[in-house]
GROMACS .gro file of C-alpha atoms in nm:
model
  179
    1MET     CA    1   0.000   0.000   0.000
    2ASN     CA    2   0.123   0.353  -0.077
    3THR     CA    3   0.194   0.588   0.207
    4PHE     CA    4   0.092   0.952   0.220
    5LEU     CA    5   0.450   1.067   0.136
    6SER     CA    6   0.466   0.833  -0.161
    7ARG     CA    7   0.142   0.972  -0.303
    8LEU     CA    8   0.258   1.329  -0.238
    9ASN     CA    9   0.584   1.255  -0.421
   10THR     CA   10   0.390   1.116  -0.720
   11ILE     CA   11   0.167   1.424  -0.741
   12PHE     CA   12   0.468   1.656  -0.709
   13ALA     CA   13   0.663   1.473  -0.984
   14PHE     CA   14   0.361   1.474  -1.216
   15THR     CA   15   0.306   1.848  -1.156
   16LEU     CA   16   0.671   1.923  -1.235
   17SER     CA   17   0.651   1.717  -1.555
   18VAL     CA   18   0.339   1.903  -1.670
   19MET     CA   19   0.499   2.243  -1.589
   20ALA     CA   20   0.815   2.151  -1.780
   21GLY     CA   21   0.605   2.047  -2.081
   22LEU     CA   22   0.404   2.369  -2.071
   23THR     CA   23   0.721   2.578  -2.043
   24PHE     CA   24   0.865   2.399  -2.346
   25CYS     CA   25   0.545   2.465  -2.544
   26CYS     CA   26   0.564   2.832  -2.447
   27PHE     CA   27   0.926   2.842  -2.564
   28LEU     CA   28   0.831   2.687  -2.899
   29SER     CA   29   0.552   2.940  -2.956
   30THR     CA   30   0.802   3.229  -2.985
   31ASP     CA   31   1.131   3.058  -3.074
   32PHE     CA   32   1.087   3.097  -3.448
   33ASN     CA   33   1.037   3.477  -3.437
   34LEU     CA   34   1.310   3.657  -3.633
   35ASN     CA   35   1.329   3.953  -3.390
   36GLN     CA   36   1.455   4.176  -3.674
   37GLU     CA   37   1.376   4.546  -3.709
   38ASN     CA   38   1.502   4.830  -3.925
   39VAL     CA   39   1.746   5.070  -3.765
   40THR     CA   40   1.868   5.402  -3.902
   41LEU     CA   41   2.206   5.519  -3.777
   42GLY     CA   42   2.411   5.828  -3.853
   43THR     CA   43   2.701   6.030  -3.720
   44GLY     CA   44   2.748   6.398  -3.658
   45LYS     CA   45   3.080   6.521  -3.528
   46VAL     CA   46   3.364   6.271  -3.573
   47SER     CA   47   3.712   6.338  -3.438
   48VAL     CA   48   4.014   6.152  -3.308
   49LYS     CA   49   4.272   6.261  -3.055
   50GLU     CA   50   4.600   6.117  -2.931
   51VAL     CA   51   4.565   6.093  -2.553
   52ARG     CA   52   4.774   5.942  -2.277
   53ASP     CA   53   4.595   5.644  -2.119
   54TYR     CA   54   4.674   5.652  -1.748
   55SER     CA   55   4.485   5.331  -1.676
   56ALA     CA   56   4.731   5.114  -1.868
   57GLU     CA   57   5.092   5.168  -1.977
   58LYS     CA   58   5.066   5.550  -1.982
   59GLU     CA   59   5.146   5.554  -2.353
   60LYS     CA   60   4.953   5.768  -2.597
   61LYS     CA   61   4.658   5.596  -2.763
   62ASP     CA   62   4.392   5.697  -3.014
   63LEU     CA   63   4.068   5.816  -2.859
   64GLY     CA   64   3.779   5.850  -3.100
   65PHE     CA   65   3.485   6.078  -3.036
   66ILE     CA   66   3.160   6.052  -3.226
   67VAL     CA   67   2.814   6.197  -3.194
   68PHE     CA   68   2.553   5.957  -3.331
   69ASP     CA   69   2.190   5.958  -3.443
   70LEU     CA   70   1.968   5.657  -3.381
   71ASN     CA   71   1.617   5.602  -3.511
   72ALA     CA   72   1.446   5.271  -3.437
   73ASP     CA   73   1.105   5.139  -3.337
   74LEU     CA   74   1.159   4.817  -3.142
   75THR     CA   75   0.803   4.789  -3.012
   76PRO     CA   76   0.714   4.495  -3.245
   77LEU     CA   77   0.987   4.285  -3.080
   78PHE     CA   78   0.789   4.264  -2.758
   79ASN     CA   79   0.550   3.972  -2.726
   80TRP     CA   80   0.421   3.784  -2.425
   81ASN     CA   81   0.754   3.597  -2.386
   82VAL     CA   82   0.989   3.898  -2.399
   83LYS     CA   83   1.087   4.037  -2.061
   84GLN     CA   84   1.341   4.295  -2.181
   85LEU     CA   85   1.582   4.394  -2.458
   86PHE     CA   86   1.951   4.466  -2.409
   87LEU     CA   87   2.059   4.706  -2.684
   88TYR     CA   88   2.419   4.785  -2.770
   89LEU     CA   89   2.579   5.004  -3.037
   90THR     CA   90   2.909   4.871  -3.169
   91ALA     CA   91   3.176   5.015  -3.395
   92GLU     CA   92   3.361   4.767  -3.618
   93TYR     CA   93   3.680   4.853  -3.803
   94GLU     CA   94   3.995   4.701  -3.943
   95THR     CA   95   4.355   4.796  -3.862
   96LYS     CA   96   4.692   4.678  -3.988
   97SER     CA   97   4.747   4.463  -3.680
   98HIS     CA   98   4.393   4.322  -3.643
   99LYS     CA   99   4.145   4.213  -3.907
  100LEU     CA  100   3.839   4.278  -3.689
  101ASN     CA  101   3.804   4.526  -3.402
  102GLN     CA  102   3.475   4.572  -3.220
  103VAL     CA  103   3.405   4.837  -2.958
  104VAL     CA  104   3.079   4.883  -2.767
  105LEU     CA  105   3.002   5.256  -2.756
  106TRP     CA  106   2.652   5.271  -2.608
  107ASP     CA  107   2.402   5.036  -2.444
  108LYS     CA  108   2.055   5.045  -2.294
  109ILE     CA  109   1.812   4.804  -2.129
  110VAL     CA  110   1.449   4.838  -2.239
  111GLU     CA  111   1.200   4.656  -2.018
  112ARG     CA  112   0.852   4.547  -2.120
  113GLY     CA  113   0.610   4.837  -2.090
  114ASN     CA  114   0.880   5.104  -2.136
  115ASN     CA  115   0.912   5.314  -2.448
  116ALA     CA  116   1.090   5.113  -2.719
  117VAL     CA  117   1.090   5.391  -2.981
  118PHE     CA  118   1.426   5.566  -3.019
  119ASP     CA  119   1.480   5.898  -3.195
  120LEU     CA  120   1.818   6.012  -3.068
  121LYS     CA  121   1.985   6.311  -3.233
  122ASN     CA  122   2.345   6.411  -3.160
  123ALA     CA  123   2.376   6.160  -2.875
  124ASN     CA  124   2.711   6.111  -2.707
  125THR     CA  125   2.861   5.767  -2.665
  126LYS     CA  126   2.841   5.610  -2.321
  127TYR     CA  127   3.183   5.445  -2.332
  128TYR     CA  128   3.525   5.561  -2.452
  129PHE     CA  129   3.633   5.468  -2.804
  130TRP     CA  130   3.996   5.367  -2.743
  131ASP     CA  131   4.228   5.204  -2.995
  132TYR     CA  132   4.556   5.090  -2.846
  133ALA     CA  133   4.736   5.042  -3.179
  134HIS     CA  134   4.678   5.392  -3.327
  135GLY     CA  135   4.425   5.252  -3.574
  136LEU     CA  136   4.163   5.526  -3.564
  137LYS     CA  137   4.340   5.822  -3.724
  138GLY     CA  138   4.257   5.818  -4.094
  139ASN     CA  139   4.058   5.494  -4.073
  140GLN     CA  140   3.838   5.487  -4.383
  141ASN     CA  141   3.581   5.226  -4.284
  142VAL     CA  142   3.431   5.232  -3.936
  143THR     CA  143   3.084   5.079  -3.926
  144LEU     CA  144   2.822   5.140  -3.658
  145THR     CA  145   2.565   4.866  -3.595
  146LEU     CA  146   2.290   4.830  -3.337
  147SER     CA  147   2.240   4.481  -3.195
  148TRP     CA  148   2.024   4.343  -2.918
  149ASN     CA  149   1.968   4.043  -2.699
  150VAL     CA  150   1.607   3.939  -2.647
  151ILE     CA  151   1.567   3.832  -2.284
  152PRO     CA  152   1.271   3.590  -2.274
  153ASN     CA  153   1.063   3.461  -1.986
  154ALA     CA  154   1.129   3.106  -2.109
  155GLY     CA  155   1.362   2.989  -2.384
  156ARG     CA  156   1.692   3.071  -2.544
  157LEU     CA  157   1.865   3.410  -2.551
  158PRO     CA  158   1.893   3.520  -2.915
  159LYS     CA  159   2.152   3.777  -3.023
  160VAL     CA  160   2.014   3.982  -3.314
  161MET     CA  161   2.178   4.247  -3.532
  162GLY     CA  162   1.946   4.519  -3.658
  163THR     CA  163   1.906   4.568  -4.030
  164GLY     CA  164   2.083   4.887  -4.121
  165SER     CA  165   2.428   5.020  -4.042
  166HIS     CA  166   2.629   5.336  -4.095
  167SER     CA  167   2.989   5.370  -4.211
  168PHE     CA  168   3.202   5.676  -4.148
  169VAL     CA  169   3.561   5.798  -4.178
  170PHE     CA  170   3.789   5.929  -3.906
  171PRO     CA  171   3.991   6.239  -4.000
  172ASN     CA  172   4.354   6.208  -4.110
  173ASP     CA  173   4.476   6.452  -3.844
  174TYR     CA  174   4.446   6.450  -3.468
  175SER     CA  175   4.212   6.706  -3.315
  176SER     CA  176   4.363   6.963  -3.083
  177GLY     CA  177   4.202   7.099  -2.771
  178ARG     CA  178   3.897   6.963  -2.598
  179PHE     CA  179   3.626   6.750  -2.762
   0.00000   0.00000   0.00000
């Protein structure tokens, strides 16, 4: 004969199995969404300066400064399974010493229910744009892209790059004075 604890264990195991199955079905209902949206990026003022980096070897490094424009409506990305979006703006460029360099310049967390429409004009970057190999001055192909991670309630964490990017050129001479 089954004891009370044995029956309680059976009910608990069955409940966990049903909950796991339901969670998997919820995951499947939104897993095939592309999570793609159009993004319009631009730059305003672009300059580069040779600055001493006191946090490392105290040698002079290239410090890029850009002012960017961002226009995107990410509202359609939110469905019942999306808890928040983690947005990040990256700059990709090539130097003589490295084929691919990526620098995160700006990021933002957008939670469900918050405004997911961006119309930023002349926004400053949140993080410094350092290049330790003097690869910014005169660089002819720096590309800005906006990417995001969709943080779901249940399921995998997709990393998505927005459709649309912007390429710009750093000047051939270092800027003097303050940014």
